[in-house]
PDB file of N, CA and C in Angstrom:
ATOM      1  N   MET A   1     -67.229  40.353 104.063  1.00 57.00           N
ATOM      2  CA  MET A   1     -67.015  39.076 103.954  1.00 57.00           C
ATOM      3  C   MET A   1     -67.640  38.489 102.346  1.00 57.00           C
ATOM      4  N   ILE A   2     -69.054  39.125 101.881  1.00 58.00           N
ATOM      5  CA  ILE A   2     -69.799  38.459 100.802  1.00 58.00           C
ATOM      6  C   ILE A   2     -69.017  39.151  99.942  1.00 58.00           C
ATOM      7  N   LEU A   3     -68.725  40.433  99.509  1.00 55.00           N
ATOM      8  CA  LEU A   3     -67.833  41.237  99.055  1.00 55.00           C
ATOM      9  C   LEU A   3     -66.755  40.933  98.217  1.00 55.00           C
ATOM     10  N   ALA A   4     -65.991  39.809  99.572  1.00 55.00           N
ATOM     11  CA  ALA A   4     -64.709  39.027  99.045  1.00 55.00           C
ATOM     12  C   ALA A   4     -64.894  38.165  98.457  1.00 55.00           C
ATOM     13  N   THR A   5     -66.232  36.780  98.776  1.00 57.00           N
ATOM     14  CA  THR A   5     -66.281  36.465  98.189  1.00 57.00           C
ATOM     15  C   THR A   5     -66.850  36.025  96.975  1.00 57.00           C
ATOM     16  N   ALA A   6     -67.219  37.008  96.472  1.00 54.00           N
ATOM     17  CA  ALA A   6     -68.182  37.271  95.252  1.00 54.00           C
ATOM     18  C   ALA A   6     -66.921  38.060  94.256  1.00 54.00           C
ATOM     19  N   HIS A   7     -65.925  38.822  95.077  1.00 55.00           N
ATOM     20  CA  HIS A   7     -65.013  39.736  94.102  1.00 55.00           C
ATOM     21  C   HIS A   7     -64.071  38.467  93.702  1.00 55.00           C
ATOM     22  N   ASP A   8     -63.514  37.406  94.512  1.00 56.00           N
ATOM     23  CA  ASP A   8     -62.823  35.708  94.082  1.00 56.00           C
ATOM     24  C   ASP A   8     -63.579  35.213  93.408  1.00 56.00           C
ATOM     25  N   MET A   9     -65.019  34.793  93.381  1.00 54.00           N
ATOM     26  CA  MET A   9     -65.393  34.651  92.971  1.00 54.00           C
ATOM     27  C   MET A   9     -65.429  34.955  91.285  1.00 54.00           C
ATOM     28  N   TYR A  10     -66.072  36.010  91.122  1.00 54.00           N
ATOM     29  CA  TYR A  10     -66.420  36.932  89.252  1.00 54.00           C
ATOM     30  C   TYR A  10     -65.133  37.287  89.415  1.00 54.00           C
ATOM     31  N   GLY A  11     -64.448  37.842  90.094  1.00 53.00           N
ATOM     32  CA  GLY A  11     -62.982  38.168  89.556  1.00 53.00           C
ATOM     33  C   GLY A  11     -62.084  38.465  88.182  1.00 53.00           C
ATOM     34  N   ALA A  12     -62.498  36.488  88.278  1.00 54.00           N
ATOM     35  CA  ALA A  12     -61.381  35.925  87.449  1.00 54.00           C
ATOM     36  C   ALA A  12     -61.953  36.216  85.839  1.00 54.00           C
ATOM     37  N   VAL A  13     -63.397  36.026  86.302  1.00 55.00           N
ATOM     38  CA  VAL A  13     -64.199  35.872  84.797  1.00 55.00           C
ATOM     39  C   VAL A  13     -64.390  37.287  84.205  1.00 55.00           C
ATOM     40  N   VAL A  14     -64.208  38.779  85.215  1.00 55.00           N
ATOM     41  CA  VAL A  14     -63.935  39.771  84.616  1.00 55.00           C
ATOM     42  C   VAL A  14     -62.470  40.061  84.270  1.00 55.00           C
ATOM     43  N   ALA A  15     -61.636  39.515  84.502  1.00 56.00           N
ATOM     44  CA  ALA A  15     -60.302  39.931  84.785  1.00 56.00           C
ATOM     45  C   ALA A  15     -59.972  38.907  82.628  1.00 56.00           C
ATOM     46  N   GLN A  16     -60.598  38.242  82.385  1.00 62.00           N
ATOM     47  CA  GLN A  16     -60.403  37.866  81.206  1.00 62.00           C
ATOM     48  C   GLN A  16     -61.014  38.202  80.102  1.00 62.00           C
ATOM     49  N   VAL A  17     -61.660  39.350  80.377  1.00 63.00           N
ATOM     50  CA  VAL A  17     -62.439  39.978  79.066  1.00 63.00           C
ATOM     51  C   VAL A  17     -61.458  40.825  78.743  1.00 63.00           C
ATOM     52  N   GLY A  18     -61.407  40.953  77.275  1.00 69.00           N
ATOM     53  CA  GLY A  18     -60.170  41.425  76.414  1.00 69.00           C
ATOM     54  C   GLY A  18     -60.882  43.113  75.639  1.00 69.00           C
ATOM     55  N   ASN A  19     -59.542  43.904  75.844  1.00 75.00           N
ATOM     56  CA  ASN A  19     -59.878  45.209  74.865  1.00 75.00           C
ATOM     57  C   ASN A  19     -60.067  45.002  73.975  1.00 75.00           C
ATOM     58  N   PRO A  20     -61.451  45.003  73.069  1.00 75.00           N
ATOM     59  CA  PRO A  20     -62.000  44.914  72.223  1.00 75.00           C
ATOM     60  C   PRO A  20     -61.362  46.021  71.134  1.00 75.00           C
ATOM     61  N   THR A  21     -61.124  45.765  70.128  1.00 82.00           N
ATOM     62  CA  THR A  21     -60.280  46.664  68.746  1.00 82.00           C
ATOM     63  C   THR A  21     -61.825  47.319  68.234  1.00 82.00           C
ATOM     64  N   PRO A  22     -61.253  48.362  67.979  1.00 79.00           N
ATOM     65  CA  PRO A  22     -62.703  48.828  66.988  1.00 79.00           C
ATOM     66  C   PRO A  22     -62.744  48.635  65.739  1.00 79.00           C
ATOM     67  N   GLU A  23     -63.910  48.777  65.459  1.00 82.00           N
ATOM     68  CA  GLU A  23     -64.464  48.324  64.196  1.00 82.00           C
ATOM     69  C   GLU A  23     -65.580  48.589  64.112  1.00 82.00           C
ATOM     70  N   ALA A  24     -65.402  49.606  62.150  1.00 82.00           N
ATOM     71  CA  ALA A  24     -66.016  50.283  61.676  1.00 82.00           C
ATOM     72  C   ALA A  24     -67.629  49.712  61.131  1.00 82.00           C
ATOM     73  N   PRO A  25     -68.632  49.727  61.360  1.00 83.00           N
ATOM     74  CA  PRO A  25     -70.006  49.646  61.343  1.00 83.00           C
ATOM     75  C   PRO A  25     -70.038  49.356  59.513  1.00 83.00           C
ATOM     76  N   PRO A  26     -71.224  48.197  58.787  1.00 87.00           N
ATOM     77  CA  PRO A  26     -70.836  47.661  57.544  1.00 87.00           C
ATOM     78  C   PRO A  26     -70.804  48.673  56.405  1.00 87.00           C
ATOM     79  N   ILE A  27     -71.934  49.778  57.112  1.00 88.00           N
ATOM     80  CA  ILE A  27     -72.248  50.731  56.500  1.00 88.00           C
ATOM     81  C   ILE A  27     -71.608  52.297  56.417  1.00 88.00           C
ATOM     82  N   SER A  28     -70.677  52.156  57.012  1.00 84.00           N
ATOM     83  CA  SER A  28     -69.747  53.337  57.296  1.00 84.00           C
ATOM     84  C   SER A  28     -69.427  54.463  56.268  1.00 84.00           C
ATOM     85  N   ASP A  29     -69.100  53.073  55.350  1.00 88.00           N
ATOM     86  CA  ASP A  29     -68.360  54.351  53.809  1.00 88.00           C
ATOM     87  C   ASP A  29     -69.611  55.308  53.036  1.00 88.00           C
ATOM     88  N   LYS A  30     -70.827  54.800  53.570  1.00 90.00           N
ATOM     89  CA  LYS A  30     -72.070  55.578  53.062  1.00 90.00           C
ATOM     90  C   LYS A  30     -72.936  56.677  53.790  1.00 90.00           C
ATOM     91  N   ILE A  31     -72.374  56.183  55.348  1.00 87.00           N
ATOM     92  CA  ILE A  31     -72.769  57.171  55.945  1.00 87.00           C
ATOM     93  C   ILE A  31     -71.649  57.840  55.865  1.00 87.00           C
ATOM     94  N   LEU A  32     -70.072  57.944  55.754  1.00 86.00           N
ATOM     95  CA  LEU A  32     -69.211  58.866  55.678  1.00 86.00           C
ATOM     96  C   LEU A  32     -69.300  59.871  54.536  1.00 86.00           C
ATOM     97  N   GLN A  33     -70.007  59.634  53.347  1.00 90.00           N
ATOM     98  CA  GLN A  33     -69.906  59.950  52.143  1.00 90.00           C
ATOM     99  C   GLN A  33     -71.218  60.670  51.810  1.00 90.00           C
ATOM    100  N   MET A  34     -72.179  60.746  52.730  1.00 90.00           N
ATOM    101  CA  MET A  34     -73.481  60.593  53.048  1.00 90.00           C
ATOM    102  C   MET A  34     -73.360  62.145  53.932  1.00 90.00           C
ATOM    103  N   VAL A  35     -72.242  62.437  54.957  1.00 84.00           N
ATOM    104  CA  VAL A  35     -71.767  63.618  55.795  1.00 84.00           C
ATOM    105  C   VAL A  35     -70.864  64.280  55.006  1.00 84.00           C
ATOM    106  N   ARG A  36     -69.825  63.509  53.855  1.00 87.00           N
ATOM    107  CA  ARG A  36     -69.177  64.950  53.014  1.00 87.00           C
ATOM    108  C   ARG A  36     -70.391  65.309  52.479  1.00 87.00           C
ATOM    109  N   TYR A  37     -71.433  65.400  51.567  1.00 91.00           N
ATOM    110  CA  TYR A  37     -72.727  65.864  50.967  1.00 91.00           C
ATOM    111  C   TYR A  37     -73.161  66.993  51.524  1.00 91.00           C
ATOM    112  N   LEU A  38     -73.590  66.688  53.095  1.00 87.00           N
ATOM    113  CA  LEU A  38     -74.716  67.614  53.377  1.00 87.00           C
ATOM    114  C   LEU A  38     -73.232  68.371  53.970  1.00 87.00           C
ATOM    115  N   THR A  39     -71.989  68.510  54.247  1.00 82.00           N
ATOM    116  CA  THR A  39     -70.918  69.703  54.464  1.00 82.00           C
ATOM    117  C   THR A  39     -70.599  70.043  53.193  1.00 82.00           C
ATOM    118  N   TRP A  40     -70.786  69.311  52.168  1.00 86.00           N
ATOM    119  CA  TRP A  40     -70.993  70.423  51.038  1.00 86.00           C
ATOM    120  C   TRP A  40     -72.022  71.354  50.625  1.00 86.00           C
ATOM    121  N   PHE A  41     -72.903  70.873  51.203  1.00 88.00           N
ATOM    122  CA  PHE A  41     -74.721  71.504  51.073  1.00 88.00           C
ATOM    123  C   PHE A  41     -74.495  72.259  51.904  1.00 88.00           C
ATOM    124  N   VAL A  42     -73.834  72.504  53.165  1.00 82.00           N
ATOM    125  CA  VAL A  42     -73.864  74.098  54.249  1.00 82.00           C
ATOM    126  C   VAL A  42     -72.766  74.656  53.890  1.00 82.00           C
ATOM    127  N   LEU A  43     -72.111  74.292  53.262  1.00 82.00           N
ATOM    128  CA  LEU A  43     -70.763  75.235  52.506  1.00 82.00           C
ATOM    129  C   LEU A  43     -71.062  75.945  51.663  1.00 82.00           C
ATOM    130  N   LEU A  44     -72.191  75.516  50.689  1.00 88.00           N
ATOM    131  CA  LEU A  44     -72.667  75.968  49.440  1.00 88.00           C
ATOM    132  C   LEU A  44     -74.055  76.923  50.038  1.00 88.00           C
ATOM    133  N   SER A  45     -74.660  76.476  51.019  1.00 85.00           N
ATOM    134  CA  SER A  45     -76.128  77.500  51.441  1.00 85.00           C
ATOM    135  C   SER A  45     -75.328  78.810  52.249  1.00 85.00           C
ATOM    136  N   GLY A  46     -74.250  78.779  52.697  1.00 81.00           N
ATOM    137  CA  GLY A  46     -73.838  79.742  53.778  1.00 81.00           C
ATOM    138  C   GLY A  46     -73.247  80.342  52.876  1.00 81.00           C
ATOM    139  N   ILE A  47     -72.623  80.011  51.291  1.00 85.00           N
ATOM    140  CA  ILE A  47     -72.248  80.854  50.349  1.00 85.00           C
ATOM    141  C   ILE A  47     -73.038  81.944  50.106  1.00 85.00           C
ATOM    142  N   ALA A  48     -74.287  81.042  49.174  1.00 88.00           N
ATOM    143  CA  ALA A  48     -75.223  81.501  48.570  1.00 88.00           C
ATOM    144  C   ALA A  48     -75.989  82.436  49.678  1.00 88.00           C
ATOM    145  N   ALA A  49     -75.760  82.382  50.481  1.00 83.00           N
ATOM    146  CA  ALA A  49     -76.887  83.173  51.698  1.00 83.00           C
ATOM    147  C   ALA A  49     -76.267  84.349  52.214  1.00 83.00           C
ATOM    148  N   ILE A  50     -74.640  84.746  52.033  1.00 83.00           N
ATOM    149  CA  ILE A  50     -73.950  85.425  52.199  1.00 83.00           C
ATOM    150  C   ILE A  50     -74.081  86.235  51.057  1.00 83.00           C
ATOM    151  N   THR A  51     -73.607  85.730  50.092  1.00 87.00           N
ATOM    152  CA  THR A  51     -73.837  86.814  48.861  1.00 87.00           C
ATOM    153  C   THR A  51     -75.201  87.581  48.526  1.00 87.00           C
ATOM    154  N   TYR A  52     -76.393  86.539  48.662  1.00 86.00           N
ATOM    155  CA  TYR A  52     -78.079  87.202  49.346  1.00 86.00           C
ATOM    156  C   TYR A  52     -78.064  88.457  49.853  1.00 86.00           C
ATOM    157  N   ALA A  53     -77.670  88.048  50.982  1.00 83.00           N
ATOM    158  CA  ALA A  53     -77.325  89.337  52.125  1.00 83.00           C
ATOM    159  C   ALA A  53     -76.708  90.711  51.814  1.00 83.00           C
ATOM    160  N   GLY A  54     -75.633  90.439  50.538  1.00 83.00           N
ATOM    161  CA  GLY A  54     -74.352  91.210  50.577  1.00 83.00           C
ATOM    162  C   GLY A  54     -74.984  91.953  49.422  1.00 83.00           C
ATOM    163  N   GLY A  55     -76.398  91.221  48.337  1.00 87.00           N
ATOM    164  CA  GLY A  55     -77.543  91.708  47.132  1.00 87.00           C
ATOM    165  C   GLY A  55     -78.046  92.497  47.705  1.00 87.00           C
ATOM    166  N   ARG A  56     -78.735  92.095  48.811  1.00 85.00           N
ATOM    167  CA  ARG A  56     -79.719  92.768  49.392  1.00 85.00           C
ATOM    168  C   ARG A  56     -79.521  93.829  50.516  1.00 85.00           C
ATOM    169  N   PHE A  57     -78.087  93.690  50.821  1.00 84.00           N
ATOM    170  CA  PHE A  57     -77.781  95.288  51.836  1.00 84.00           C
ATOM    171  C   PHE A  57     -77.413  96.346  50.513  1.00 84.00           C
ATOM    172  N   ALA A  58     -76.681  96.199  49.206  1.00 85.00           N
ATOM    173  CA  ALA A  58     -76.247  96.949  48.451  1.00 85.00           C
ATOM    174  C   ALA A  58     -78.505  97.440  47.835  1.00 85.00           C
ATOM    175  N   TRP A  59     -78.809  96.720  47.962  1.00 84.00           N
ATOM    176  CA  TRP A  59     -80.282  96.705  47.325  1.00 84.00           C
ATOM    177  C   TRP A  59     -81.157  97.938  48.277  1.00 84.00           C
ATOM    178  N   GLU A  60     -80.925  97.680  49.299  1.00 83.00           N
ATOM    179  CA  GLU A  60     -81.312  98.524  50.759  1.00 83.00           C
ATOM    180  C   GLU A  60     -81.112  99.615  51.028  1.00 83.00           C
ATOM    181  N   LYS A  61     -79.432  99.953  50.599  1.00 82.00           N
ATOM    182  CA  LYS A  61     -78.629 101.208  50.525  1.00 82.00           C
ATOM    183  C   LYS A  61     -78.922 101.778  49.173  1.00 82.00           C
ATOM    184  N   TRP A  62     -78.978 100.773  48.220  1.00 84.00           N
ATOM    185  CA  TRP A  62     -79.611 102.494  46.844  1.00 84.00           C
ATOM    186  C   TRP A  62     -80.904 102.761  46.833  1.00 84.00           C
ATOM    187  N   THR A  63     -82.151 101.695  47.278  1.00 85.00           N
ATOM    188  CA  THR A  63     -83.328 102.310  47.250  1.00 85.00           C
ATOM    189  C   THR A  63     -83.681 103.323  48.806  1.00 85.00           C
ATOM    190  N   GLY A  64     -82.521 103.351  49.838  1.00 80.00           N
ATOM    191  CA  GLY A  64     -82.966 104.170  50.664  1.00 80.00           C
ATOM    192  C   GLY A  64     -83.641 103.264  51.912  1.00 80.00           C
ATOM    193  N   GLY A  65     -83.735 101.975  51.695  1.00 74.00           N
ATOM    194  CA  GLY A  65     -84.705 101.464  52.219  1.00 74.00           C
ATOM    195  C   GLY A  65     -84.397 100.941  53.978  1.00 74.00           C
ATOM    196  N   GLY A  66     -84.711 100.224  54.882  1.00 74.00           N
ATOM    197  CA  GLY A  66     -84.320 100.198  56.264  1.00 74.00           C
ATOM    198  C   GLY A  66     -83.489  99.350  56.189  1.00 74.00           C
ATOM    199  N   LEU A  67     -82.373  99.148  56.744  1.00 75.00           N
ATOM    200  CA  LEU A  67     -81.011  98.351  56.787  1.00 75.00           C
ATOM    201  C   LEU A  67     -81.507  97.061  57.574  1.00 75.00           C
ATOM    202  N   GLN A  68     -82.329  96.050  57.396  1.00 78.00           N
ATOM    203  CA  GLN A  68     -82.371  94.990  58.219  1.00 78.00           C
ATOM    204  C   GLN A  68     -81.040  93.547  57.692  1.00 78.00           C
ATOM    205  N   SER A  69     -80.355  93.994  56.245  1.00 78.00           N
ATOM    206  CA  SER A  69     -79.740  92.717  55.965  1.00 78.00           C
ATOM    207  C   SER A  69     -78.670  93.245  56.478  1.00 78.00           C
ATOM    208  N   PRO A  70     -78.060  93.684  57.377  1.00 80.00           N
ATOM    209  CA  PRO A  70     -76.716  93.489  58.220  1.00 80.00           C
ATOM    210  C   PRO A  70     -77.340  92.044  59.449  1.00 80.00           C
ATOM    211  N   LYS A  71     -77.918  92.165  59.683  1.00 82.00           N
ATOM    212  CA  LYS A  71     -78.144  91.515  60.551  1.00 82.00           C
ATOM    213  C   LYS A  71     -78.278  90.233  59.873  1.00 82.00           C
ATOM    214  N   MET A  72     -78.604  89.864  58.481  1.00 80.00           N
ATOM    215  CA  MET A  72     -78.422  88.642  57.493  1.00 80.00           C
ATOM    216  C   MET A  72     -77.307  88.075  57.437  1.00 80.00           C
ATOM    217  N   VAL A  73     -76.317  89.096  56.751  1.00 81.00           N
ATOM    218  CA  VAL A  73     -74.617  88.883  56.769  1.00 81.00           C
ATOM    219  C   VAL A  73     -74.334  88.269  58.266  1.00 81.00           C
ATOM    220  N   ALA A  74     -74.810  88.395  59.400  1.00 84.00           N
ATOM    221  CA  ALA A  74     -74.126  88.276  60.615  1.00 84.00           C
ATOM    222  C   ALA A  74     -74.796  86.758  61.244  1.00 84.00           C
ATOM    223  N   GLY A  75     -75.623  86.803  60.401  1.00 83.00           N
ATOM    224  CA  GLY A  75     -76.570  85.345  60.840  1.00 83.00           C
ATOM    225  C   GLY A  75     -75.710  84.350  59.972  1.00 83.00           C
ATOM    226  N   ALA A  76     -75.747  85.123  58.827  1.00 81.00           N
ATOM    227  CA  ALA A  76     -74.645  83.783  57.841  1.00 81.00           C
ATOM    228  C   ALA A  76     -72.827  83.467  58.143  1.00 81.00           C
ATOM    229  N   MET A  77     -72.420  84.834  58.419  1.00 82.00           N
ATOM    230  CA  MET A  77     -71.332  84.418  58.864  1.00 82.00           C
ATOM    231  C   MET A  77     -71.146  83.510  60.256  1.00 82.00           C
ATOM    232  N   LEU A  78     -72.110  84.070  61.045  1.00 86.00           N
ATOM    233  CA  LEU A  78     -71.961  82.875  62.671  1.00 86.00           C
ATOM    234  C   LEU A  78     -72.533  81.581  62.034  1.00 86.00           C
ATOM    235  N   GLY A  79     -73.877  81.405  61.610  1.00 82.00           N
ATOM    236  CA  GLY A  79     -73.823  80.157  61.031  1.00 82.00           C
ATOM    237  C   GLY A  79     -73.288  79.628  59.538  1.00 82.00           C
ATOM    238  N   GLY A  80     -71.819  79.922  58.837  1.00 80.00           N
ATOM    239  CA  GLY A  80     -70.922  79.985  59.116  1.00 80.00           C
ATOM    240  C   GLY A  80     -69.588  78.757  59.467  1.00 80.00           C
ATOM    241  N   ALA A  81     -69.346  79.951  60.931  1.00 84.00           N
ATOM    242  CA  ALA A  81     -68.381  79.293  61.653  1.00 84.00           C
ATOM    243  C   ALA A  81     -69.008  78.013  62.894  1.00 84.00           C
ATOM    244  N   VAL A  82     -69.922  78.372  62.933  1.00 83.00           N
ATOM    245  CA  VAL A  82     -70.872  76.982  63.111  1.00 83.00           C
ATOM    246  C   VAL A  82     -70.202  75.963  62.572  1.00 83.00           C
ATOM    247  N   ALA A  83     -71.003  76.060  61.058  1.00 80.00           N
ATOM    248  CA  ALA A  83     -70.650  75.067  60.552  1.00 80.00           C
ATOM    249  C   ALA A  83     -69.027  74.238  59.639  1.00 80.00           C
ATOM    250  N   THR A  84     -68.551  75.348  59.648  1.00 79.00           N
ATOM    251  CA  THR A  84     -66.626  74.775  59.543  1.00 79.00           C
ATOM    252  C   THR A  84     -66.288  74.406  60.889  1.00 79.00           C
ATOM    253  N   SER A  85     -66.548  74.771  61.798  1.00 83.00           N
ATOM    254  CA  SER A  85     -66.090  74.297  63.290  1.00 83.00           C
ATOM    255  C   SER A  85     -66.868  73.040  64.063  1.00 83.00           C
ATOM    256  N   ALA A  86     -67.855  72.886  63.478  1.00 79.00           N
ATOM    257  CA  ALA A  86     -67.958  71.139  63.859  1.00 79.00           C
ATOM    258  C   ALA A  86     -67.404  70.197  63.938  1.00 79.00           C
ATOM    259  N   GLY A  87     -66.806  69.968  62.601  1.00 77.00           N
ATOM    260  CA  GLY A  87     -66.385  69.017  62.995  1.00 77.00           C
ATOM    261  C   GLY A  87     -64.819  69.209  63.501  1.00 77.00           C
ATOM    262  N   THR A  88     -64.438  70.237  63.794  1.00 83.00           N
ATOM    263  CA  THR A  88     -63.612  70.679  64.937  1.00 83.00           C
ATOM    264  C   THR A  88     -63.920  70.236  66.248  1.00 83.00           C
ATOM    265  N   ILE A  89     -65.352  70.232  66.320  1.00 81.00           N
ATOM    266  CA  ILE A  89     -65.423  70.564  67.976  1.00 81.00           C
ATOM    267  C   ILE A  89     -66.053  68.607  68.190  1.00 81.00           C
ATOM    268  N   MET A  90     -66.144  68.318  67.550  1.00 78.00           N
ATOM    269  CA  MET A  90     -66.541  66.499  67.562  1.00 78.00           C
ATOM    270  C   MET A  90     -65.107  65.837  67.533  1.00 78.00           C
ATOM    271  N   ASN A  91     -64.448  66.216  67.135  1.00 79.00           N
ATOM    272  CA  ASN A  91     -62.949  65.664  67.116  1.00 79.00           C
ATOM    273  C   ASN A  91     -62.166  65.659  68.016  1.00 79.00           C
ATOM    274  N   ALA A  92     -62.402  66.603  69.093  1.00 84.00           N
ATOM    275  CA  ALA A  92     -61.898  67.110  70.737  1.00 84.00           C
ATOM    276  C   ALA A  92     -62.710  66.419  71.149  1.00 84.00           C
ATOM    277  N   VAL A  93     -64.259  66.566  71.236  1.00 83.00           N
ATOM    278  CA  VAL A  93     -65.382  66.004  71.907  1.00 83.00           C
ATOM    279  C   VAL A  93     -64.939  64.217  72.166  1.00 83.00           C
ATOM    280  N   ILE A  94     -65.122  63.803  71.053  1.00 79.00           N
ATOM    281  CA  ILE A  94     -64.675  62.171  70.675  1.00 79.00           C
ATOM    282  C   ILE A  94     -63.560  61.614  71.243  1.00 79.00           C
ATOM    283  N   GLY A  95     -62.640  62.565  70.354  1.00 66.00           N
ATOM    284  CA  GLY A  95     -61.273  62.151  70.687  1.00 66.00           C
ATOM    285  C   GLY A  95     -60.672  61.446  69.869  1.00 66.00           C
TER     286      GLY A  95
END
């Protein structure tokens, strides 16, 4: 009975609340620009890491040293896959 009275009293107030339209924050254009710069930097650093690891792999192969650079190449490629798919993953999560 108490719940029915509360529903009757406050139900009309809750029903009047509309569905607000989303609005971008005032500095959203600067934030998006920063995200684009960070994306560019991540891709550039991934290319540099793969290039460095490939050069080190060639050097280790030429000098006959222990091969540790294949781990570096695999790590750089895995990091690149995560970095390039991060936007797709976030779009799927956020919708």
